[in-house]
Amino acid sequence: MSTFAVGDEDFLLDGRPVRLLSGALHYFRVREEQWEHRLGMLRAMGLNCVETYVPWNLHEPEPGRYADVAALGRFLDAVARAGMWAIVRPGPYICAEWENGGLPHWLTGPLGRRVRSFDPEFLAPVEAWFRRLLPQVVERQIDRGGPVVLVQVENEYGSYGSDRAYLEWLAELLRGCGVAVPLFTSDGPEDHMLTGGSVPGVLATANFGSGAREGFATLRRHQPSGPLMCMEFWCGWFDHWGTEHAVRDAADAAEALREILECGASVNVYMAHGGTNFGGFAGANRAGELHDGPLRATVTSYDYDAPVDEAGRPTEKFWRFREVLAAYAEGPLPEVPEPPARLAAPVSGGLDGWAPLEAVLEVLGGEESVTPVPPVFEELGVDRGLVRYRVAVPGPRQPYPLGVTGLRDRAVVYVDGVLAGVLDTVDGEDVSLSEPVAGPAVVDLWVESLGRVNYGPRQAEPKGITGGVRHERQYLHGVRARGLRLDAFEAAAVDKVPFGAGAGGPGLHRGTFEVAGAGDAWLRLPGGTRGFVWLNGFCLGRYWPAAGPQDALFVPGPVLREGANEVWVLELEGAGGADGGAELSSVRAGSRDGSWLRTGAPGRSAPWSAY
């Protein structure tokens, strides 16, 4: 068995100085059947370590109901078989551009801003979760023959708060659960972030995308000794719906990596391989310098312009990084693994079954609530999905503006069953239909969460209609609300939906693909507007091609099967691809050889200089 420790200047493996050359790869964003290949790609790039977050909300969707918590242990076993070390970042908050930053909606709903603080009502479920999760990490620490060498305390806490008592309690909890390897924190290289996020006696690391010498100089002012490490070297960035795809020049990123290593530091490339936000788990951010502006929802792809692209293939950045890292390797680098199989030939399929949203809600929806004011998603137990709010406009009365106070995030509105418009929050959360509404009338608002905020001061805010529905200045009371969760879409349940022949408008569309030569593919909906797609019962994520920059969904080869493949499309605004059907291809449209490397500048300031 080996020991791993923090020395005065280096990490020490059995007393010998070592450098961690790590890469971020999130097990929950990659199909388990493809873990081995992706780890092989990281090794071939020159990395000796892999880092992963752990999303609490994925593994505990309801209090005390756990979902495949053992996945982390299986991933760490795969890391060990690949001959690599592992860094585990268990949270409880992870950011990661993930829904709610990994915190469960059932916790942030009642607690709000009390999360991530030394509040007993937050600490108790955190402790219960960690005692369930951490035995997998403890059993696989390096001193027990496993790959785990570091474990993180919280995540970028200095970007959020300054509750030292909370951080110290969390570090003690990790130790009390048996974590014996070194603990660390990670924050931006700014004084207020390092002051707010550091814990006495715990190694502090820094996150940045460039300017290593300046970043490490700031870190040294707060931590005069100990190994230097860039825990998140941002080699690319993520995308929001409605922006250009973020691309970072490969040569520029490679030089920034070289500078980190020339400082004698360890590094974790974020992301080495991004993967995909399957299941509608993409998070969101608030615009503005203080992260308090309009919502910016993250796309389904988490390609991140990483050296290993979303489909697991090497990009130009991979080869540039490999050249830099080769100089720090012990011996020659492994050969690059063969790429995964691709779909043998393009396939088109018609969506010939359709059920309207009301029929889908009747079968798959939760119980209807009747309350004076609209309940938020959290009160209805809805994490990912939508809620139909129904309210009556009394009458007779003349036409007045119909509006929503506190809308999060997007509502498709029907008046007496007729589409009246779509409300979004680009210009604020108090919005009104363009045409007035007379009474009496029945108004249905189908409200969708585009993703909970995962970073900044607006985290833990509720979803849905957080204020009320107004007619002129008068609130309309007596609201009937019913939720439709994405995880309700299972084969046995969907089979009970009363599909009709042909196609209609918004609703659930169903069709089949006949596949020969299954492998990785891209799915497009030429006639689709916005919604979610399932293939063989697996949720590929949200599509919204008109908003861009993503116009196709990655389909991992293990999801496809030879012969018939069933596709479900939950279309929320348009025809659901009824006219154009659905298409599978081995090459993503508009890309170079199926990768996500596209021309265009980020739709915001360069993230590799500031978060």
Coordinates of C-alpha atoms in Angstrom, one line a residue:
M1 CA 0.0 0.0 0.0
S2 CA 1.1 3.6 -0.7
T3 CA 0.9 6.9 1.1
F4 CA 0.1 10.2 -0.4
A5 CA 0.8 13.4 1.4
V6 CA 1.2 17.2 1.1
G7 CA 4.8 18.3 1.5
D8 CA 6.3 21.8 1.8
E9 CA 6.6 22.2 -2.0
D10 CA 5.4 18.9 -3.6
F11 CA 2.9 16.1 -3.3
L12 CA 4.6 13.1 -1.9
L13 CA 4.0 9.5 -2.9
D14 CA 5.7 7.2 -0.4
G15 CA 7.9 10.2 0.4
R16 CA 8.9 10.8 -3.2
P17 CA 7.9 14.1 -4.9
V18 CA 5.3 13.6 -7.7
R19 CA 3.3 15.9 -9.9
L20 CA -0.4 15.4 -10.6
L21 CA -1.2 15.7 -14.3
S22 CA -4.9 15.3 -14.0
G23 CA -7.9 15.8 -16.3
A24 CA -11.6 16.2 -15.5
L25 CA -13.9 13.5 -16.7
H26 CA -17.3 13.2 -15.0
Y27 CA -18.6 9.7 -14.8
F28 CA -22.2 10.9 -14.9
R29 CA -21.8 12.7 -18.2
V30 CA -20.4 9.6 -20.0
R31 CA -22.1 6.2 -20.6
E32 CA -20.5 3.6 -18.3
E33 CA -19.8 1.4 -21.3
Q34 CA -17.5 4.2 -22.6
W35 CA -15.6 5.0 -19.4
E36 CA -12.7 2.7 -20.3
H37 CA -12.2 4.3 -23.7
R38 CA -12.3 7.9 -22.3
L39 CA -9.8 7.0 -19.6
G40 CA -7.6 5.5 -22.2
M41 CA -7.8 8.8 -24.2
L42 CA -6.7 10.8 -21.1
R43 CA -3.7 8.5 -20.5
A44 CA -2.7 8.8 -24.1
M45 CA -2.8 12.6 -23.8
G46 CA -0.2 12.3 -21.0
L47 CA -2.3 12.4 -17.9
N48 CA -1.7 10.3 -14.8
C49 CA -4.8 11.3 -12.8
V50 CA -8.5 11.9 -13.4
E51 CA -10.9 14.2 -11.5
T52 CA -14.6 13.9 -11.0
Y53 CA -17.4 15.6 -9.2
V54 CA -20.3 13.8 -7.5
P55 CA -23.9 15.2 -8.2
W56 CA -26.0 14.7 -5.1
N57 CA -29.3 15.4 -6.9
L58 CA -28.6 12.6 -9.4
H59 CA -28.1 10.0 -6.7
E60 CA -30.8 11.2 -4.2
P61 CA -33.7 12.4 -6.3
E62 CA -36.0 12.3 -3.2
P63 CA -35.1 12.3 0.5
G64 CA -33.9 8.9 1.4
R65 CA -34.5 7.4 -2.1
Y66 CA -31.1 6.6 -3.7
A67 CA -30.3 6.0 -7.3
D68 CA -27.2 4.0 -8.3
V69 CA -24.9 5.6 -5.7
A70 CA -22.5 2.7 -6.4
A71 CA -21.7 4.3 -9.8
L72 CA -18.9 6.4 -8.3
G73 CA -17.2 3.2 -6.9
R74 CA -17.4 1.5 -10.3
F75 CA -15.9 4.5 -11.9
L76 CA -13.0 4.6 -9.4
D77 CA -12.4 1.0 -10.1
A78 CA -12.2 1.8 -13.8
V79 CA -9.7 4.5 -13.0
A80 CA -7.6 2.0 -11.1
R81 CA -7.7 -0.5 -14.0
A82 CA -6.5 2.3 -16.2
G83 CA -3.4 2.8 -14.0
M84 CA -4.4 6.3 -13.0
W85 CA -4.9 8.2 -9.7
A86 CA -8.2 9.9 -8.8
I87 CA -9.3 13.2 -7.3
V88 CA -12.9 13.2 -5.9
R89 CA -14.9 16.3 -5.4
P90 CA -18.0 15.2 -3.5
G91 CA -19.5 18.6 -2.9
P92 CA -22.2 18.8 -1.5
Y93 CA -22.2 21.7 -4.0
I94 CA -20.3 21.1 -7.2
C95 CA -21.3 23.9 -9.7
A96 CA -20.2 22.0 -12.8
E97 CA -22.8 23.7 -15.0
W98 CA -25.1 21.0 -13.5
E99 CA -28.7 21.4 -12.4
N100 CA -28.8 23.4 -9.1
G101 CA -25.0 22.9 -8.7
G102 CA -25.8 19.3 -7.7
L103 CA -27.9 20.3 -4.7
P104 CA -31.3 18.5 -4.5
H105 CA -34.3 20.6 -5.3
W106 CA -36.1 19.1 -2.3
L107 CA -33.5 20.7 -0.1
T108 CA -33.0 24.1 -1.7
G109 CA -36.7 24.5 -2.1
P110 CA -37.5 24.9 1.7
L111 CA -34.1 26.3 2.7
G112 CA -33.3 28.8 0.0
R113 CA -30.3 30.8 0.8
R114 CA -29.7 28.8 4.0
V115 CA -28.0 26.2 2.0
R116 CA -24.2 26.1 1.9
S117 CA -24.1 27.5 5.5
F118 CA -23.7 26.4 9.1
D119 CA -27.4 25.9 9.4
P120 CA -28.5 22.7 11.2
E121 CA -31.3 22.0 8.7
F122 CA -28.8 22.0 5.9
L123 CA -26.0 20.1 7.8
A124 CA -28.2 17.2 8.8
P125 CA -29.0 16.0 5.2
V126 CA -25.5 16.7 4.1
E127 CA -24.2 14.4 6.8
A128 CA -26.7 11.7 6.0
W129 CA -25.7 11.9 2.3
F130 CA -21.9 11.8 2.9
R131 CA -22.2 8.8 5.3
R132 CA -24.0 7.0 2.4
L133 CA -21.6 8.1 -0.3
L134 CA -18.1 8.3 1.2
P135 CA -17.5 4.6 2.1
Q136 CA -17.0 4.1 -1.7
V137 CA -14.2 6.7 -1.6
V138 CA -12.7 5.5 1.7
E139 CA -12.4 1.9 0.5
R140 CA -10.6 3.1 -2.7
Q141 CA -8.0 5.5 -1.1
I142 CA -4.4 5.0 -2.1
D143 CA -3.5 3.7 1.4
R144 CA -5.9 0.9 0.8
G145 CA -4.6 0.0 -2.6
G146 CA -7.1 2.2 -4.5
P147 CA -6.6 5.2 -6.8
V148 CA -7.9 8.1 -4.7
V149 CA -5.2 10.6 -3.7
L150 CA -7.2 13.9 -2.9
V151 CA -10.7 14.8 -1.8
Q152 CA -12.2 18.3 -2.0
V153 CA -13.9 20.3 0.7
E154 CA -17.0 22.0 -0.8
N155 CA -16.3 23.7 -4.2
E156 CA -15.3 27.3 -5.0
Y157 CA -16.9 28.4 -1.8
G158 CA -15.1 31.8 -1.9
S159 CA -17.1 32.7 -4.9
Y160 CA -20.3 32.3 -2.8
G161 CA -19.8 32.8 0.9
S162 CA -17.5 33.3 3.9
D163 CA -19.0 30.8 6.5
R164 CA -15.8 29.5 8.0
A165 CA -17.7 27.4 10.5
Y166 CA -19.5 25.5 7.7
L167 CA -16.2 24.7 5.9
E168 CA -14.5 23.5 9.0
W169 CA -17.5 21.4 9.9
L170 CA -17.4 19.8 6.4
A171 CA -13.7 19.1 6.7
E172 CA -14.3 17.4 10.0
L173 CA -17.2 15.4 8.6
L174 CA -15.0 14.1 5.8
R175 CA -12.3 13.0 8.3
G176 CA -15.0 11.5 10.5
C177 CA -16.3 9.4 7.6
G178 CA -12.8 8.0 7.1
V179 CA -11.2 10.2 4.5
A180 CA -7.5 9.9 5.2
V181 CA -5.9 11.3 2.0
P182 CA -5.2 15.0 1.9
L183 CA -8.1 17.4 1.7
F184 CA -8.1 20.6 -0.5
T185 CA -10.2 23.6 -1.5
S186 CA -10.3 25.3 -4.9
D187 CA -11.1 28.9 -5.6
G188 CA -10.4 31.7 -8.1
P189 CA -6.9 33.4 -7.6
E190 CA -8.5 36.5 -6.0
D191 CA -8.0 37.6 -2.4
H192 CA -11.7 37.6 -1.5
M193 CA -12.3 34.2 -3.0
L194 CA -9.2 32.6 -1.3
T195 CA -10.1 34.3 2.0
G196 CA -13.7 33.1 1.8
G197 CA -13.0 29.6 0.6
S198 CA -9.9 28.4 2.4
V199 CA -9.8 26.3 5.5
P200 CA -6.8 26.3 8.0
G201 CA -4.8 23.2 7.6
V202 CA -6.3 22.3 4.3
L203 CA -4.4 22.7 1.0
A204 CA -5.7 25.6 -1.1
T205 CA -5.6 25.4 -4.9
A206 CA -6.5 27.9 -7.6
N207 CA -8.7 27.8 -10.7
F208 CA -7.9 29.8 -13.8
G209 CA -7.4 29.6 -17.6
S210 CA -4.4 31.7 -18.1
G211 CA -1.8 33.9 -16.3
A212 CA -0.4 31.0 -14.2
R213 CA 2.4 33.1 -12.7
E214 CA 0.1 35.8 -11.5
G215 CA -2.4 33.3 -10.2
F216 CA 0.1 31.3 -8.2
A217 CA 1.6 34.5 -6.8
T218 CA -1.8 35.4 -5.4
L219 CA -2.2 31.9 -4.0
R220 CA 1.3 32.1 -2.3
R221 CA 0.2 35.3 -0.5
H222 CA -2.5 33.2 1.2
Q223 CA -0.5 29.9 1.4
P224 CA 3.2 30.4 1.7
S225 CA 4.1 26.7 1.4
G226 CA 2.6 23.5 0.0
P227 CA 2.3 22.2 -3.5
L228 CA 1.0 24.6 -6.2
M229 CA -1.9 23.3 -8.2
C230 CA -4.3 24.7 -10.7
M231 CA -7.3 22.6 -9.9
E232 CA -9.3 23.8 -12.8
F233 CA -7.3 24.8 -15.9
W234 CA -10.1 26.1 -18.1
C235 CA -8.9 25.0 -21.6
G236 CA -12.3 25.8 -23.1
W237 CA -15.8 26.8 -21.9
F238 CA -19.4 25.8 -22.0
D239 CA -22.3 27.1 -24.1
H240 CA -25.6 28.8 -23.3
W241 CA -28.6 28.5 -25.5
G242 CA -28.7 31.6 -27.8
T243 CA -25.0 32.2 -27.9
E244 CA -22.1 31.3 -30.3
H245 CA -20.2 28.1 -29.6
A246 CA -17.2 28.9 -27.3
V247 CA -13.9 27.9 -29.0
R248 CA -10.4 28.5 -27.6
D249 CA -7.4 28.4 -29.9
A250 CA -5.5 25.1 -29.3
A251 CA -2.0 26.7 -29.5
D252 CA -3.0 29.4 -27.0
A253 CA -4.4 26.8 -24.6
A254 CA -1.3 24.6 -24.9
E255 CA 1.0 27.6 -24.1
A256 CA -1.1 28.3 -21.0
L257 CA -0.8 24.7 -19.9
R258 CA 3.0 24.9 -20.5
E259 CA 3.2 27.9 -18.3
I260 CA 1.5 26.1 -15.4
L261 CA 3.9 23.2 -15.6
E262 CA 6.9 25.5 -15.9
C263 CA 5.9 26.9 -12.5
G264 CA 6.5 23.5 -11.1
A265 CA 2.8 23.1 -10.4
S266 CA 0.4 20.2 -10.7
V267 CA -2.7 20.7 -12.9
N268 CA -6.2 19.4 -13.5
V269 CA -7.4 20.1 -17.1
Y270 CA -11.0 21.2 -17.0
M271 CA -12.4 19.6 -19.0
A272 CA -10.2 16.9 -20.5
H273 CA -13.4 15.3 -21.8
G274 CA -16.7 17.0 -21.1
G275 CA -19.4 14.6 -22.2
T276 CA -23.1 15.4 -22.3
N277 CA -25.8 16.7 -19.9
F278 CA -28.1 13.8 -20.4
G279 CA -31.5 13.6 -18.8
G280 CA -32.1 17.4 -18.8
F281 CA -29.5 18.0 -16.0
A282 CA -27.9 21.0 -17.7
G283 CA -27.8 23.9 -15.2
A284 CA -28.0 27.7 -15.8
N285 CA -26.3 30.9 -14.9
R286 CA -27.3 34.5 -14.4
A287 CA -25.9 37.1 -16.7
G288 CA -23.9 40.1 -15.5
E289 CA -20.7 40.8 -13.7
L290 CA -22.4 40.0 -10.3
H291 CA -24.4 37.0 -11.7
D292 CA -27.7 38.7 -10.9
G293 CA -29.1 39.4 -14.4
P294 CA -31.3 37.4 -16.9
L295 CA -31.1 33.6 -16.9
R296 CA -28.7 32.0 -19.3
A297 CA -29.5 28.3 -19.7
T298 CA -26.7 25.8 -20.5
V299 CA -27.0 23.6 -23.6
T300 CA -27.3 19.8 -23.5
S301 CA -23.7 19.3 -24.9
Y302 CA -20.9 19.6 -22.4
D303 CA -18.3 19.3 -25.1
Y304 CA -16.5 22.3 -23.5
D305 CA -14.2 22.6 -26.5
A306 CA -12.1 20.0 -24.6
P307 CA -9.1 18.1 -26.0
V308 CA -11.3 15.0 -26.2
D309 CA -14.5 16.0 -27.8
E310 CA -18.1 15.0 -26.9
A311 CA -17.9 11.8 -29.1
G312 CA -14.5 10.8 -27.5
R313 CA -12.3 11.7 -30.4
P314 CA -9.0 13.7 -30.2
T315 CA -9.1 17.3 -31.4
E316 CA -6.2 19.5 -32.4
K317 CA -6.1 20.6 -28.7
F318 CA -5.5 17.0 -27.7
W319 CA -2.4 16.7 -29.9
R320 CA -1.0 20.1 -28.7
F321 CA -1.5 19.1 -25.0
R322 CA 0.0 15.7 -25.7
E323 CA 3.2 17.4 -27.0
V324 CA 3.4 19.6 -23.8
L325 CA 2.7 16.7 -21.4
A326 CA 5.1 14.3 -23.0
A327 CA 8.0 16.2 -21.6
Y328 CA 6.7 15.4 -18.1
A329 CA 5.9 11.7 -18.6
E330 CA 7.8 8.8 -17.1
G331 CA 8.6 7.0 -20.4
P332 CA 6.7 7.1 -23.7
L333 CA 3.0 7.9 -23.8
P334 CA 0.5 5.1 -24.6
E335 CA -0.9 4.8 -28.0
V336 CA -4.1 6.6 -28.7
P337 CA -7.1 4.2 -28.4
E338 CA -9.1 3.4 -31.5
P339 CA -12.2 5.6 -31.7
P340 CA -15.6 4.1 -30.8
A341 CA -17.7 2.6 -33.6
R342 CA -19.9 5.1 -35.5
L343 CA -23.3 4.5 -36.9
A344 CA -22.7 2.6 -40.2
A345 CA -25.1 4.7 -42.3
P346 CA -27.5 7.6 -41.9
V347 CA -31.1 6.7 -40.9
S348 CA -34.3 8.6 -41.1
G349 CA -37.5 7.8 -39.2
G350 CA -41.0 9.2 -39.1
L351 CA -42.7 10.2 -35.9
D352 CA -46.1 8.6 -36.7
G353 CA -47.6 8.6 -33.2
W354 CA -48.8 11.6 -31.3
A355 CA -50.6 12.5 -28.0
P356 CA -51.4 16.0 -27.0
L357 CA -49.8 17.5 -23.8
E358 CA -53.1 17.2 -21.9
A359 CA -53.2 13.4 -22.6
V360 CA -49.6 13.0 -21.6
L361 CA -50.1 14.9 -18.4
E362 CA -53.2 12.8 -17.5
V363 CA -51.1 9.6 -17.7
L364 CA -47.6 10.7 -16.5
G365 CA -48.3 13.8 -14.5
G366 CA -48.3 14.2 -10.7
E367 CA -51.3 15.0 -8.6
E368 CA -53.1 18.2 -9.2
S369 CA -53.0 20.9 -6.5
V370 CA -55.5 23.6 -6.0
T371 CA -54.1 26.7 -4.1
P372 CA -54.9 30.4 -3.9
V373 CA -51.6 31.3 -5.5
P374 CA -49.3 29.4 -7.9
P375 CA -47.1 26.8 -6.2
V376 CA -43.5 26.7 -7.3
F377 CA -41.9 23.6 -8.8
E378 CA -40.3 22.7 -5.5
E379 CA -43.6 22.6 -3.8
L380 CA -44.9 20.2 -6.4
G381 CA -41.8 17.9 -6.2
V382 CA -40.7 18.8 -9.8
D383 CA -37.0 18.9 -10.4
R384 CA -36.6 18.7 -14.2
G385 CA -39.7 19.1 -16.4
L386 CA -42.7 21.4 -16.6
V387 CA -45.8 22.4 -14.7
R388 CA -49.2 23.3 -16.2
Y389 CA -50.9 26.1 -14.3
R390 CA -54.6 26.6 -14.9
V391 CA -56.4 29.7 -13.8
A392 CA -59.8 31.3 -14.6
V393 CA -60.4 34.9 -15.7
P394 CA -63.7 35.9 -14.3
G395 CA -66.3 37.5 -16.5
P396 CA -67.9 39.2 -18.0
R397 CA -65.1 41.8 -18.2
Q398 CA -63.4 43.7 -21.0
P399 CA -60.0 42.7 -22.4
Y400 CA -57.0 43.6 -20.2
P401 CA -53.3 42.6 -20.3
L402 CA -52.6 39.1 -18.9
G403 CA -49.3 38.9 -17.2
V404 CA -47.1 36.8 -14.9
T405 CA -45.1 38.1 -12.0
G406 CA -41.9 36.2 -11.2
L407 CA -41.8 33.8 -14.2
R408 CA -39.0 31.2 -14.2
D409 CA -38.3 30.4 -16.9
R410 CA -40.5 30.0 -20.0
A411 CA -44.3 29.7 -20.5
V412 CA -46.4 28.6 -23.4
V413 CA -49.9 30.2 -22.8
Y414 CA -53.3 29.0 -24.1
V415 CA -56.5 30.9 -23.7
D416 CA -59.6 28.7 -23.9
G417 CA -57.4 26.0 -25.6
V418 CA -56.0 28.4 -28.2
L419 CA -52.3 29.3 -28.3
A420 CA -52.0 32.9 -27.1
G421 CA -48.2 33.3 -27.0
V422 CA -44.9 32.3 -25.4
L423 CA -43.5 34.2 -22.5
D424 CA -39.8 34.3 -21.7
T425 CA -37.6 36.2 -19.3
V426 CA -35.0 37.7 -21.6
D427 CA -36.0 41.2 -20.4
G428 CA -37.1 40.3 -16.9
E429 CA -39.4 38.0 -14.9
D430 CA -42.5 40.2 -15.0
V431 CA -44.0 39.6 -18.4
S432 CA -47.3 39.9 -20.3
L433 CA -49.0 38.6 -23.4
S434 CA -48.9 40.9 -26.4
E435 CA -52.7 40.7 -26.9
P436 CA -55.2 41.4 -24.0
V437 CA -57.5 38.8 -22.7
A438 CA -61.3 39.2 -22.0
G439 CA -63.3 37.3 -19.5
P440 CA -64.6 34.8 -18.8
A441 CA -61.7 32.6 -20.0
V442 CA -59.6 29.6 -18.9
V443 CA -55.9 30.2 -19.1
D444 CA -53.3 27.4 -19.2
L445 CA -49.6 28.3 -18.7
W446 CA -47.2 25.4 -19.4
V447 CA -44.1 26.6 -17.6
E448 CA -40.7 24.9 -18.2
S449 CA -37.6 25.1 -16.0
L450 CA -34.6 25.7 -18.3
G451 CA -32.2 24.7 -15.6
R452 CA -31.6 25.8 -12.0
V453 CA -28.8 28.3 -11.4
N454 CA -25.5 26.5 -10.6
Y455 CA -23.2 29.4 -9.7
G456 CA -23.4 32.7 -7.9
P457 CA -25.7 34.5 -5.5
R458 CA -29.0 33.5 -7.2
Q459 CA -28.5 29.8 -6.5
A460 CA -31.3 28.0 -4.7
E461 CA -34.0 30.2 -6.2
P462 CA -37.3 28.4 -6.9
K463 CA -38.7 27.6 -10.4
G464 CA -42.1 28.1 -11.9
I465 CA -44.4 31.1 -11.2
T466 CA -42.9 32.6 -8.1
G467 CA -45.3 35.6 -7.9
G468 CA -48.7 35.3 -9.5
V469 CA -50.9 35.6 -12.6
R470 CA -52.4 39.1 -13.2
H471 CA -55.3 40.4 -15.2
E472 CA -54.6 44.1 -15.5
R473 CA -53.4 44.8 -11.9
Q474 CA -55.5 42.2 -10.3
Y475 CA -54.1 38.8 -9.2
L476 CA -56.1 35.8 -10.3
H477 CA -56.5 33.4 -7.4
G478 CA -57.6 29.7 -7.4
V479 CA -54.7 28.0 -9.3
R480 CA -54.8 24.4 -10.4
A481 CA -51.3 23.1 -10.9
R482 CA -49.9 19.8 -12.0
G483 CA -46.3 18.8 -12.7
L484 CA -44.8 16.6 -15.4
R485 CA -41.4 15.3 -14.4
L486 CA -38.9 14.1 -17.0
D487 CA -38.2 10.9 -14.9
A488 CA -41.8 9.9 -15.4
F489 CA -41.0 9.0 -19.0
E490 CA -40.4 5.3 -18.6
A491 CA -41.4 2.6 -21.1
A492 CA -44.1 1.0 -19.0
A493 CA -45.7 4.4 -18.4
V494 CA -45.3 5.8 -21.9
D495 CA -47.0 2.7 -23.3
K496 CA -50.2 3.8 -21.5
V497 CA -50.3 7.2 -23.2
P498 CA -53.2 7.2 -25.8
F499 CA -51.2 7.8 -29.0
G500 CA -53.1 8.6 -32.1
A501 CA -52.0 8.1 -35.7
G502 CA -50.4 11.0 -37.5
A503 CA -49.0 14.1 -35.9
G504 CA -50.3 17.2 -34.1
G505 CA -48.7 20.1 -32.3
P506 CA -47.1 20.2 -28.9
G507 CA -47.2 16.9 -27.2
L508 CA -45.5 13.5 -27.2
H509 CA -44.4 12.1 -30.6
R510 CA -43.3 8.6 -31.1
G511 CA -41.5 6.8 -33.9
T512 CA -38.9 4.1 -34.7
F513 CA -35.5 3.9 -36.4
E514 CA -34.3 0.7 -38.1
V515 CA -30.6 0.5 -37.5
A516 CA -27.9 -1.7 -39.0
G517 CA -24.4 -1.1 -37.7
A518 CA -25.1 0.6 -34.4
G519 CA -22.5 3.1 -33.1
D520 CA -22.1 6.7 -32.0
A521 CA -24.5 9.0 -33.8
W522 CA -26.0 12.4 -33.8
L523 CA -29.8 12.9 -33.8
R524 CA -31.5 15.9 -35.5
L525 CA -35.2 16.9 -35.6
P526 CA -35.5 19.1 -38.8
G527 CA -39.1 20.2 -37.8
G528 CA -38.6 20.4 -34.0
T529 CA -38.8 23.6 -32.1
R530 CA -38.0 22.9 -28.4
G531 CA -38.3 20.0 -26.1
F532 CA -36.7 16.7 -25.0
V533 CA -35.8 13.4 -26.7
W534 CA -35.6 9.8 -25.5
L535 CA -34.0 7.0 -27.5
N536 CA -34.9 3.5 -26.3
G537 CA -36.0 5.0 -23.0
F538 CA -32.8 7.0 -22.4
C539 CA -33.2 10.8 -22.2
L540 CA -30.7 12.4 -24.6
G541 CA -31.5 15.9 -23.3
R542 CA -33.1 19.1 -24.4
Y543 CA -33.2 20.2 -28.1
W544 CA -33.7 23.9 -29.2
P545 CA -32.1 24.2 -32.6
A546 CA -33.5 27.7 -33.4
A547 CA -31.8 29.1 -30.3
G548 CA -28.5 27.4 -31.1
P549 CA -25.6 26.9 -31.0
Q550 CA -26.5 23.2 -30.6
D551 CA -28.5 21.7 -33.4
A552 CA -28.0 18.0 -32.9
L553 CA -27.9 15.6 -29.9
F554 CA -25.1 13.2 -29.3
V555 CA -26.3 9.5 -29.2
P556 CA -23.7 7.2 -27.5
G557 CA -23.4 3.9 -29.4
P558 CA -24.4 1.8 -26.4
V559 CA -27.9 3.5 -26.5
L560 CA -28.6 2.2 -30.0
R561 CA -29.3 -1.4 -30.8
E562 CA -29.5 -3.4 -34.0
G563 CA -32.9 -3.4 -35.6
A564 CA -35.8 -1.3 -34.2
N565 CA -35.1 1.7 -32.0
E566 CA -37.9 3.7 -30.4
V567 CA -37.7 7.5 -30.1
W568 CA -40.0 9.8 -28.1
V569 CA -40.0 13.5 -28.6
L570 CA -41.7 15.8 -26.1
E571 CA -42.3 18.9 -28.2
L572 CA -43.3 21.9 -26.1
E573 CA -43.9 24.6 -28.7
G574 CA -44.0 23.5 -32.3
A575 CA -44.9 20.4 -34.4
G576 CA -42.3 18.2 -32.8
G577 CA -40.6 17.3 -36.0
A578 CA -43.8 15.9 -37.4
D579 CA -43.0 17.2 -40.9
G580 CA -39.3 16.5 -40.9
G581 CA -39.3 13.4 -38.8
A582 CA -36.0 12.5 -37.0
E583 CA -32.6 11.8 -38.5
L584 CA -29.6 9.8 -37.2
S585 CA -26.1 10.4 -38.7
S586 CA -22.6 9.4 -37.8
V587 CA -21.4 13.0 -38.5
R588 CA -22.8 16.0 -36.7
A589 CA -24.3 18.5 -39.3
G590 CA -22.2 21.6 -39.7
S591 CA -19.1 20.2 -37.9
R592 CA -15.7 19.0 -38.9
D593 CA -15.7 15.2 -38.9
G594 CA -18.3 15.0 -36.2
S595 CA -16.5 17.1 -33.7
W596 CA -17.7 20.2 -31.9
L597 CA -14.8 22.3 -33.2
R598 CA -16.6 25.1 -35.0
T599 CA -15.6 28.6 -35.9
G600 CA -17.0 31.5 -33.9
A601 CA -16.2 33.5 -30.8
P602 CA -17.7 33.0 -27.3
G603 CA -20.8 35.1 -26.6
R604 CA -19.2 36.6 -23.5
S605 CA -15.8 37.7 -22.2
A606 CA -13.0 35.2 -22.5
P607 CA -13.5 32.7 -19.7
W608 CA -9.9 31.6 -19.7
S609 CA -8.9 34.9 -18.1
A610 CA -11.8 35.2 -15.6
Y611 CA -14.6 33.0 -14.4

